[in-house]
PDB file of C-alpha atoms in Angstrom:
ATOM      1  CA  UNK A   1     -42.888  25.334  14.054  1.00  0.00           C
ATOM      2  CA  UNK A   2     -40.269  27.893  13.827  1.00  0.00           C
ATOM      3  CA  UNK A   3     -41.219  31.681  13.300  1.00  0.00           C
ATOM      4  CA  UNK A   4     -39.103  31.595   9.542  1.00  0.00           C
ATOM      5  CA  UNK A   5     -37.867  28.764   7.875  1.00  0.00           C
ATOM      6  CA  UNK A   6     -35.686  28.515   5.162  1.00  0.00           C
ATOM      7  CA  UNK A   7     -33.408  26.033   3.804  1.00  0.00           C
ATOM      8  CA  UNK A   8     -30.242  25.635   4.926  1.00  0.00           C
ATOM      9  CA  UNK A   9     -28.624  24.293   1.892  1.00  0.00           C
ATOM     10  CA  UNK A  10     -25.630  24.426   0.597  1.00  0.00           C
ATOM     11  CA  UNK A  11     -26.889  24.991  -2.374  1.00  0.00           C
ATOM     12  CA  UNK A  12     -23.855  24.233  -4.762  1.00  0.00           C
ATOM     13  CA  UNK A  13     -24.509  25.785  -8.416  1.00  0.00           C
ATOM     14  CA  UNK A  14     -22.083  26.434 -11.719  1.00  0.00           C
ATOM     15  CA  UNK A  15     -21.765  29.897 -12.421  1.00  0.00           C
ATOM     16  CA  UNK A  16     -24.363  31.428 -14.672  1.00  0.00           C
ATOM     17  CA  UNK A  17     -27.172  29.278 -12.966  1.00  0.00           C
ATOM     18  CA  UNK A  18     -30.089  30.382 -11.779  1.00  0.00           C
ATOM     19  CA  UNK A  19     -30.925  29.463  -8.341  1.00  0.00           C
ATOM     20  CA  UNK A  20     -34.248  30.290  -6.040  1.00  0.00           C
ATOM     21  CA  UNK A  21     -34.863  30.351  -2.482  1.00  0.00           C
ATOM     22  CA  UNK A  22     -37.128  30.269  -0.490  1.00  0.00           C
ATOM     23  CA  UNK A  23     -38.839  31.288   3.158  1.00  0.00           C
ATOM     24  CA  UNK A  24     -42.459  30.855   5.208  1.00  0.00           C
ATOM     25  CA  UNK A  25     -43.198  32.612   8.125  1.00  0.00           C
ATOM     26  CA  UNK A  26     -45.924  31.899  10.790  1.00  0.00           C
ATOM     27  CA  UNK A  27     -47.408  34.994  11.911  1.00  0.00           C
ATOM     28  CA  UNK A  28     -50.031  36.236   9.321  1.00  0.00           C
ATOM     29  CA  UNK A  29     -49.989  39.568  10.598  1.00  0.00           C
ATOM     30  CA  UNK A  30     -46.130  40.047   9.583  1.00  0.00           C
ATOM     31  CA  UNK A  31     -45.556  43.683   8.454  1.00  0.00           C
ATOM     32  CA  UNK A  32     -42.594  43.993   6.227  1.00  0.00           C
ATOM     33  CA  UNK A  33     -40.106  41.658   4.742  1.00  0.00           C
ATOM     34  CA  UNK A  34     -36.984  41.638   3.597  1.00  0.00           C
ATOM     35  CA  UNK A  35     -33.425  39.777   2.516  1.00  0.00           C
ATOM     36  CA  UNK A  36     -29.981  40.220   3.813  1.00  0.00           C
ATOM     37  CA  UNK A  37     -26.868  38.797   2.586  1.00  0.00           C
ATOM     38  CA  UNK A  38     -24.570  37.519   5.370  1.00  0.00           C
ATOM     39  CA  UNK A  39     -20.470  36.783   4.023  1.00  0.00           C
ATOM     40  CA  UNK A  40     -18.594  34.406   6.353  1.00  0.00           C
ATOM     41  CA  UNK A  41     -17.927  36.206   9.256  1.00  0.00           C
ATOM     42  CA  UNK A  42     -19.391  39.634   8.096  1.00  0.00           C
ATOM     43  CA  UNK A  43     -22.128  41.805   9.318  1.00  0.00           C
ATOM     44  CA  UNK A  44     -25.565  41.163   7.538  1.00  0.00           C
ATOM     45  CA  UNK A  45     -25.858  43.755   4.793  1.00  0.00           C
ATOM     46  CA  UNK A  46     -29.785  44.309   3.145  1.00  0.00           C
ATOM     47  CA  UNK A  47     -29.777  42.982  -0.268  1.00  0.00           C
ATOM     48  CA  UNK A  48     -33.344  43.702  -0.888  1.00  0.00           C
ATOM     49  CA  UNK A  49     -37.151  44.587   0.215  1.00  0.00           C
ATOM     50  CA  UNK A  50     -39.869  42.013  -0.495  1.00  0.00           C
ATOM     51  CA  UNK A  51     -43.379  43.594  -1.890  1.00  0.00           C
ATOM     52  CA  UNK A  52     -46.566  41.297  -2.172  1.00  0.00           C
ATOM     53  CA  UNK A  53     -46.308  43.074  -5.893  1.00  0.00           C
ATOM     54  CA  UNK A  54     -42.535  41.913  -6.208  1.00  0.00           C
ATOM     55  CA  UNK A  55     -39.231  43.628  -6.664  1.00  0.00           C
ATOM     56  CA  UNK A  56     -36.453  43.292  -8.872  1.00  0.00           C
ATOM     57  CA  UNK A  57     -32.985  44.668  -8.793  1.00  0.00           C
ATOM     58  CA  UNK A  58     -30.379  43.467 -11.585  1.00  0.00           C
ATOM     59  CA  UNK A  59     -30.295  40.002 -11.706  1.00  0.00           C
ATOM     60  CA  UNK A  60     -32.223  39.830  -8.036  1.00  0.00           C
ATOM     61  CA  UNK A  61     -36.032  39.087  -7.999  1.00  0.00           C
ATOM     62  CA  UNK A  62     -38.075  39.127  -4.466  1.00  0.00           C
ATOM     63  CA  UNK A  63     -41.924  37.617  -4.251  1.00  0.00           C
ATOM     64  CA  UNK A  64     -44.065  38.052  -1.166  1.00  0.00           C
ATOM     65  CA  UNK A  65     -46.762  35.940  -0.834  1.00  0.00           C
ATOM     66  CA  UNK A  66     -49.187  36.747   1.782  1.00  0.00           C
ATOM     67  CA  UNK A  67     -51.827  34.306   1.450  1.00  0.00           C
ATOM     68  CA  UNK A  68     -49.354  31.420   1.765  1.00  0.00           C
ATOM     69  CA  UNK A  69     -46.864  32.920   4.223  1.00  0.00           C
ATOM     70  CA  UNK A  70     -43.707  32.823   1.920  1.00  0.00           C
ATOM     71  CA  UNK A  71     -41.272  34.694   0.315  1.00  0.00           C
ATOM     72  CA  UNK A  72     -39.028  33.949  -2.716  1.00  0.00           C
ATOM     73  CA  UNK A  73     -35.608  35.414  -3.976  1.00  0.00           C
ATOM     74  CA  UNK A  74     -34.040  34.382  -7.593  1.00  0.00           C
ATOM     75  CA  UNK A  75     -31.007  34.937  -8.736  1.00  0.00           C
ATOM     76  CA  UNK A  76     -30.254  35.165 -11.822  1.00  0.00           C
ATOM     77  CA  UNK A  77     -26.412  34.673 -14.532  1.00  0.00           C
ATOM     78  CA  UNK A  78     -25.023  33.847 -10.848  1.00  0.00           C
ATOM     79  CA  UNK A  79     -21.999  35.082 -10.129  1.00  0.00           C
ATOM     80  CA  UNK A  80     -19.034  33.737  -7.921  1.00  0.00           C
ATOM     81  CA  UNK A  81     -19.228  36.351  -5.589  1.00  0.00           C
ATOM     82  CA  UNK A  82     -22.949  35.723  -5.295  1.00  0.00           C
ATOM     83  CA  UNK A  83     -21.302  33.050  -3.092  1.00  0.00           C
ATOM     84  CA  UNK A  84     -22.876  34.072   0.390  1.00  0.00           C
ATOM     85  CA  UNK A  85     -25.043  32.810   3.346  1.00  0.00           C
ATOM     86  CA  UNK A  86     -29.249  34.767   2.599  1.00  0.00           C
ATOM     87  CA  UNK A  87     -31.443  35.597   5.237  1.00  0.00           C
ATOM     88  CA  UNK A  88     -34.669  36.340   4.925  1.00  0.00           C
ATOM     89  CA  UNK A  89     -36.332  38.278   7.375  1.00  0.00           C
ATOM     90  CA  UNK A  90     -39.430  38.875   9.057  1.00  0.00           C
ATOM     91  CA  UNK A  91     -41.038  41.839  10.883  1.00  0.00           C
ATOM     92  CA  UNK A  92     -44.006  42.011  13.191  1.00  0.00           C
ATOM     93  CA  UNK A  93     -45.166  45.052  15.319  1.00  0.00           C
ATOM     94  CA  UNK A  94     -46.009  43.873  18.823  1.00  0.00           C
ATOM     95  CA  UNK A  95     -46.738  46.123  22.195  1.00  0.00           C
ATOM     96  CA  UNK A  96     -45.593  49.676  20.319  1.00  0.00           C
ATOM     97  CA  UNK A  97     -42.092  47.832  19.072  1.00  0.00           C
ATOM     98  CA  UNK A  98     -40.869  46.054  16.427  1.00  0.00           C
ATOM     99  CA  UNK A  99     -40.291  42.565  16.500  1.00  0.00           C
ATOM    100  CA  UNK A 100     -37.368  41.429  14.026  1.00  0.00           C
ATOM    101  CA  UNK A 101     -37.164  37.512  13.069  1.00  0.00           C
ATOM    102  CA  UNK A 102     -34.405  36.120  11.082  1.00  0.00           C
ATOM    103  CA  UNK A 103     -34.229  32.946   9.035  1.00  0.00           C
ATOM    104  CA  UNK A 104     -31.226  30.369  10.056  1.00  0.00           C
ATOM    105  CA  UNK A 105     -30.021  31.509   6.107  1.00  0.00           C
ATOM    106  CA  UNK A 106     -29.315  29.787   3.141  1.00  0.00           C
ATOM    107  CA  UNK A 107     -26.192  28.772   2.302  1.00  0.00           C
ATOM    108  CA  UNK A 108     -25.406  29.769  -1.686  1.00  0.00           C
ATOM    109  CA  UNK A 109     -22.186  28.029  -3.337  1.00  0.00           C
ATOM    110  CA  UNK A 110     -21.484  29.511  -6.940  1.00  0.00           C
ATOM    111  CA  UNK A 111     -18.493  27.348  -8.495  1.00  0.00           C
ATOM    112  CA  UNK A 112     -16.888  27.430 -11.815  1.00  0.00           C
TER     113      UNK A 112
ATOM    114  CA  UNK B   1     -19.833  58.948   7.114  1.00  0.00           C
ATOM    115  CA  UNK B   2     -18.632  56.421   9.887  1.00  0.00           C
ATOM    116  CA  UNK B   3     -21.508  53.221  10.157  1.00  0.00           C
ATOM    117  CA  UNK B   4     -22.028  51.422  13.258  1.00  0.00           C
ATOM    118  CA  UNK B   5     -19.209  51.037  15.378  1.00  0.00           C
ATOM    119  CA  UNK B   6     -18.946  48.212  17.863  1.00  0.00           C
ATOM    120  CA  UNK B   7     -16.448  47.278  20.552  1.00  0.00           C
ATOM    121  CA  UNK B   8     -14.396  45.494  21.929  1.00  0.00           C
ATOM    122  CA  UNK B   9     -13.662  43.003  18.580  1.00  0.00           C
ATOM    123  CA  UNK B  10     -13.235  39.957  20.289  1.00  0.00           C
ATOM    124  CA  UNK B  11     -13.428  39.464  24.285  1.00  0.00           C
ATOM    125  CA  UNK B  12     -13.054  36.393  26.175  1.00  0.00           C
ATOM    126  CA  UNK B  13     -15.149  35.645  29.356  1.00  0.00           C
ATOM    127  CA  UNK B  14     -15.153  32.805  32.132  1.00  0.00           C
ATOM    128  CA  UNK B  15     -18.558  31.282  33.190  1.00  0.00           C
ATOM    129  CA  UNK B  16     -20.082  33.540  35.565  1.00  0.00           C
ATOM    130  CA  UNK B  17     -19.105  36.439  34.701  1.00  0.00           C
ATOM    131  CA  UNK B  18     -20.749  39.676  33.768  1.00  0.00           C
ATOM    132  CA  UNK B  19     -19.748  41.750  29.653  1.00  0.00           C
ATOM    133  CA  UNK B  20     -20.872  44.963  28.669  1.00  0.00           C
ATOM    134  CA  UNK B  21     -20.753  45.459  24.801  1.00  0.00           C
ATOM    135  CA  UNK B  22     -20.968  48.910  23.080  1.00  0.00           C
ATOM    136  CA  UNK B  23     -22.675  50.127  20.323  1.00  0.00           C
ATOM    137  CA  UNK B  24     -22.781  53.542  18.361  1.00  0.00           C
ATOM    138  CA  UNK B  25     -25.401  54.267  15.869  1.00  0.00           C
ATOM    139  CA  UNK B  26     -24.728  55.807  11.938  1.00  0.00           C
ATOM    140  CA  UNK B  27     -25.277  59.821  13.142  1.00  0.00           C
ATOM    141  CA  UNK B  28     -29.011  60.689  12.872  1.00  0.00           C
ATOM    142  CA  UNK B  29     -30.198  57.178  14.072  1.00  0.00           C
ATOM    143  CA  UNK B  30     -32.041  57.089  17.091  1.00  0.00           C
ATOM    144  CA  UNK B  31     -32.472  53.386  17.252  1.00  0.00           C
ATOM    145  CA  UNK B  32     -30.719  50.438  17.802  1.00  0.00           C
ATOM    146  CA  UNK B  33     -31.309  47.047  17.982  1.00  0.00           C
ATOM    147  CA  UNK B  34     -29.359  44.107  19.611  1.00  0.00           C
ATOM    148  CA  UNK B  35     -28.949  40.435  18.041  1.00  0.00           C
ATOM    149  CA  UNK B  36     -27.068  37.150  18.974  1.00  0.00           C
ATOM    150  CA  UNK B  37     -25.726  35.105  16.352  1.00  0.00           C
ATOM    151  CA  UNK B  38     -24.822  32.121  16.984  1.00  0.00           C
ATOM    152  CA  UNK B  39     -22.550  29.906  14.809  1.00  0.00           C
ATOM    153  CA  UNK B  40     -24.612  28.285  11.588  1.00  0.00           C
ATOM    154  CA  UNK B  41     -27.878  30.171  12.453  1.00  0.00           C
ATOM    155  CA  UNK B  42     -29.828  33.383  11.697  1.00  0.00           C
ATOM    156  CA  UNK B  43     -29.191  36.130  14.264  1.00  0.00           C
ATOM    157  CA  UNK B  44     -31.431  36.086  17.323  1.00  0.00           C
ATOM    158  CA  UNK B  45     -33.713  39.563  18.008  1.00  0.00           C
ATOM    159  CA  UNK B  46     -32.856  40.676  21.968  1.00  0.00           C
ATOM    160  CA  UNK B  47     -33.491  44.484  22.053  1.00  0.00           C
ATOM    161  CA  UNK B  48     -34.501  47.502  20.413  1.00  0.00           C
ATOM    162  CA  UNK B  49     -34.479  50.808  21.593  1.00  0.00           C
ATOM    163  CA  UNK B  50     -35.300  54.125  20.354  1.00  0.00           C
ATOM    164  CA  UNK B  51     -34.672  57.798  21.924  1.00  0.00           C
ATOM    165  CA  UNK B  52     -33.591  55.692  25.452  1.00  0.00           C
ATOM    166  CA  UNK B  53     -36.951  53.019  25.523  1.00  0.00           C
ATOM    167  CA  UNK B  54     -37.080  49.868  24.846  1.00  0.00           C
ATOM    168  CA  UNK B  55     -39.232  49.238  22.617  1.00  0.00           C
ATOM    169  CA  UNK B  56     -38.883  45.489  21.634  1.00  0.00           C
ATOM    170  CA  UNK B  57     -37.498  42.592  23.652  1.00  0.00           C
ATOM    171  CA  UNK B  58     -37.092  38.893  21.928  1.00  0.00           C
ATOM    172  CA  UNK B  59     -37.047  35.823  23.977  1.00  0.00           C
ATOM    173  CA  UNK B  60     -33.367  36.285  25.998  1.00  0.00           C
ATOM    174  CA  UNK B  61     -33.883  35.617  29.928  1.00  0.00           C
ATOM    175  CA  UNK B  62     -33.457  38.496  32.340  1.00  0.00           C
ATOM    176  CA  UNK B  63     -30.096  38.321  32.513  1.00  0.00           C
ATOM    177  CA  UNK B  64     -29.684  39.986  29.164  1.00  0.00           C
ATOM    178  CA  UNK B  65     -29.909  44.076  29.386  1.00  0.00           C
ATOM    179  CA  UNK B  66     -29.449  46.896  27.695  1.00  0.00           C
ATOM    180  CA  UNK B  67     -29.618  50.553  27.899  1.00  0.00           C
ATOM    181  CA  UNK B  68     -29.328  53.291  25.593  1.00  0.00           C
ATOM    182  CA  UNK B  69     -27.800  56.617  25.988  1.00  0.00           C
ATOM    183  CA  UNK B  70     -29.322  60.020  24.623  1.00  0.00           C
ATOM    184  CA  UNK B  71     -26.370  60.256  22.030  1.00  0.00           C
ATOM    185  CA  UNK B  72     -28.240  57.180  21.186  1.00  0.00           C
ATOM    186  CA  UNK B  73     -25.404  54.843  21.632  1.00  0.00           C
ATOM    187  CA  UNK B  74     -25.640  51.548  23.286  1.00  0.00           C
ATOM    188  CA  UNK B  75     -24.824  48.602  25.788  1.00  0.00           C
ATOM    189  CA  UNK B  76     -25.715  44.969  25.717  1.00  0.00           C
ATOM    190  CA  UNK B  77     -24.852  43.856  29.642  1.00  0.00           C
ATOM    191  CA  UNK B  78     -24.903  40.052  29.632  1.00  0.00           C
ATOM    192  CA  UNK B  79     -24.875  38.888  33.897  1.00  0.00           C
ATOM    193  CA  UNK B  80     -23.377  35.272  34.590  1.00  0.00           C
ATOM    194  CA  UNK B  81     -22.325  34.124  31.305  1.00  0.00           C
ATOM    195  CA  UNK B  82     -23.122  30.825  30.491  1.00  0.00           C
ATOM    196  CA  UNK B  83     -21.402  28.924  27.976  1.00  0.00           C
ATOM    197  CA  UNK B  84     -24.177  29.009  25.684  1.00  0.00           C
ATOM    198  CA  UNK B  85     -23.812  32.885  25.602  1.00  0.00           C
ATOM    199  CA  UNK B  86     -20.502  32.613  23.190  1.00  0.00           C
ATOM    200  CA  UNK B  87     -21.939  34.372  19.951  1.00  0.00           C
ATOM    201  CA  UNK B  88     -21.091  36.704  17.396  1.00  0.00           C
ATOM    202  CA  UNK B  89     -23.299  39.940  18.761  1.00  0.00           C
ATOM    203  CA  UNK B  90     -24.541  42.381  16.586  1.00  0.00           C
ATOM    204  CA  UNK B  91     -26.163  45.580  16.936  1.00  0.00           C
ATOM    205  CA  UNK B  92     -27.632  47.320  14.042  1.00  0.00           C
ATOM    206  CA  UNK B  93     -29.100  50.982  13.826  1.00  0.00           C
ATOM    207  CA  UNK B  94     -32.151  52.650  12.029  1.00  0.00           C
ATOM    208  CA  UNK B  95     -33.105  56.367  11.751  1.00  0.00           C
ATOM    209  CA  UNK B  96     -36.714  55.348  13.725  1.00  0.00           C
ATOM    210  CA  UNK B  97     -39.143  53.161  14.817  1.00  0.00           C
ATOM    211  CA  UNK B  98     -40.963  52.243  10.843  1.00  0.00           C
ATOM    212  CA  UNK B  99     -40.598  48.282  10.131  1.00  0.00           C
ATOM    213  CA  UNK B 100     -39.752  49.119   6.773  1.00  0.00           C
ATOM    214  CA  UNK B 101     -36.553  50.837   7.619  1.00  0.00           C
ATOM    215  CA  UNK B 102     -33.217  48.778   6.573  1.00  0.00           C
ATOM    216  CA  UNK B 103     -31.480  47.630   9.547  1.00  0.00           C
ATOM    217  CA  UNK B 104     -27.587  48.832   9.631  1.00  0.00           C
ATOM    218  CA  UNK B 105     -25.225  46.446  10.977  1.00  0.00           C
ATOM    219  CA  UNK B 106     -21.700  46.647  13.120  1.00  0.00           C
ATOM    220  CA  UNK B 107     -19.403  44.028  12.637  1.00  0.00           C
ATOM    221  CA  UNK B 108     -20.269  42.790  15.937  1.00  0.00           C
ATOM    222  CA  UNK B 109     -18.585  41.656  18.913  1.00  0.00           C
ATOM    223  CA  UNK B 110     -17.104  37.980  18.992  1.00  0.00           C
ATOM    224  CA  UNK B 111     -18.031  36.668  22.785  1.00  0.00           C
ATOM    225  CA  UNK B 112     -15.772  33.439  23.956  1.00  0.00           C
ATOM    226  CA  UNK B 113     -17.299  32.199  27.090  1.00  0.00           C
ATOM    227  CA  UNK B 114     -15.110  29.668  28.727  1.00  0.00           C
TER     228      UNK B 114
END
């Protein structure tokens, strides 16, 4: 089983649509979490923090859930330049560092 | 402010052959953390340093190293490149050491091993 898993996609959606994603993780004693957005052949940029409480941010909602090893992002009214590859990642704290695991990313398609 | 700088762009290696990549942090960050991305997937956790220690290694065989300098700037060294080592490499900076810091990314260095 791999570390984080997440859906590849594509996932192809109309503009406006609201789309969810999501991501599980395998170590249980994962610290913090978090999602990136990746454009084609662009640096990863953080779109958000993930809180076992939740998060929002405009039209961007983030769920940790601890007791099943997951975390969620929504978007909401998307937009075409919502149109992006998300990574969700994962971080642990092993031997005095931090250990940083990243999801293979979602692939998000917004169309007209 | 200038953000993480990373060079060269693109380079182009045959098989066996040794790459050093550079990194420099945002000013104030004293850590920095190397990742492989290879095409379609997630990027790939090597290193992380902070004030000149490693202080996290992912799963990368010995040939990967890195070193960090006390202006807290970087180098990846990759020894006799395999194919499998052509990747988009990224190196991203954070002021410390907390998990909950957001990780600032270059735009990474395009390896082309041949």
């Amino acid at each position: 089983r791999k570390e984080v898993e997440q859906d590849p996609g594509p996932f192809n959606v109309p503009e406006g649509a609201t789309v969810a994603f999501n991501c599980t993780y395998s170590n249980s004693a994962s610290q913090s979490f978090f999602w990136y957005r990746q454009d084609c052949r662009k640096e990863p940029k953080l779109l958000m923090s993930v809180y076992s409480s939740g998060n929002e941010d405009g039209r961007f909602t983030a769920q940790l859930n601890r007791a099943s090893q997951y975390i969620s992002l929504l978007i909401r009214d998307s937009k075409l330049s919502d149109s992006a590859t998300y990574l969700c990642v994962v971080i642990g704290v092993t031997g005095g560092g931090n250990k940083l695991t990243f999801g293979t990313g979602t692939q998000l398609k917004v169309e007209l | 402010d200038a953000g993480v700088t990373q060079s060269p762009t693109h380079l182009i290696k045959t098989r066996g052959q040794q790459v050093t990549l550079r990194c420099s942090p945002i000013s104030g960050h004293k850590s920095v953390s190397w990742y492989q991305q290879v095409l379609g997937q997630g990027p790939q956790f090597i290193f992380q340093y902070y004030e000149k220690e490693e202080r996290g290694r992912g799963n990368f065989p010995d040939r990967f190293s890195a070193r960090q300098f006390p202006n807290y700037s970087s180098e990846l060294n990759v020894n006799a490149l395999l194919l499998g080592d052509s990747a988009l490499y990224l190196c991203a900076s954070t002021p410390g050491l907390l998990s909950s810091y957001e990780q600032y990314f270059g735009p990474g260095t395009r390896l082309t091993v041949t």
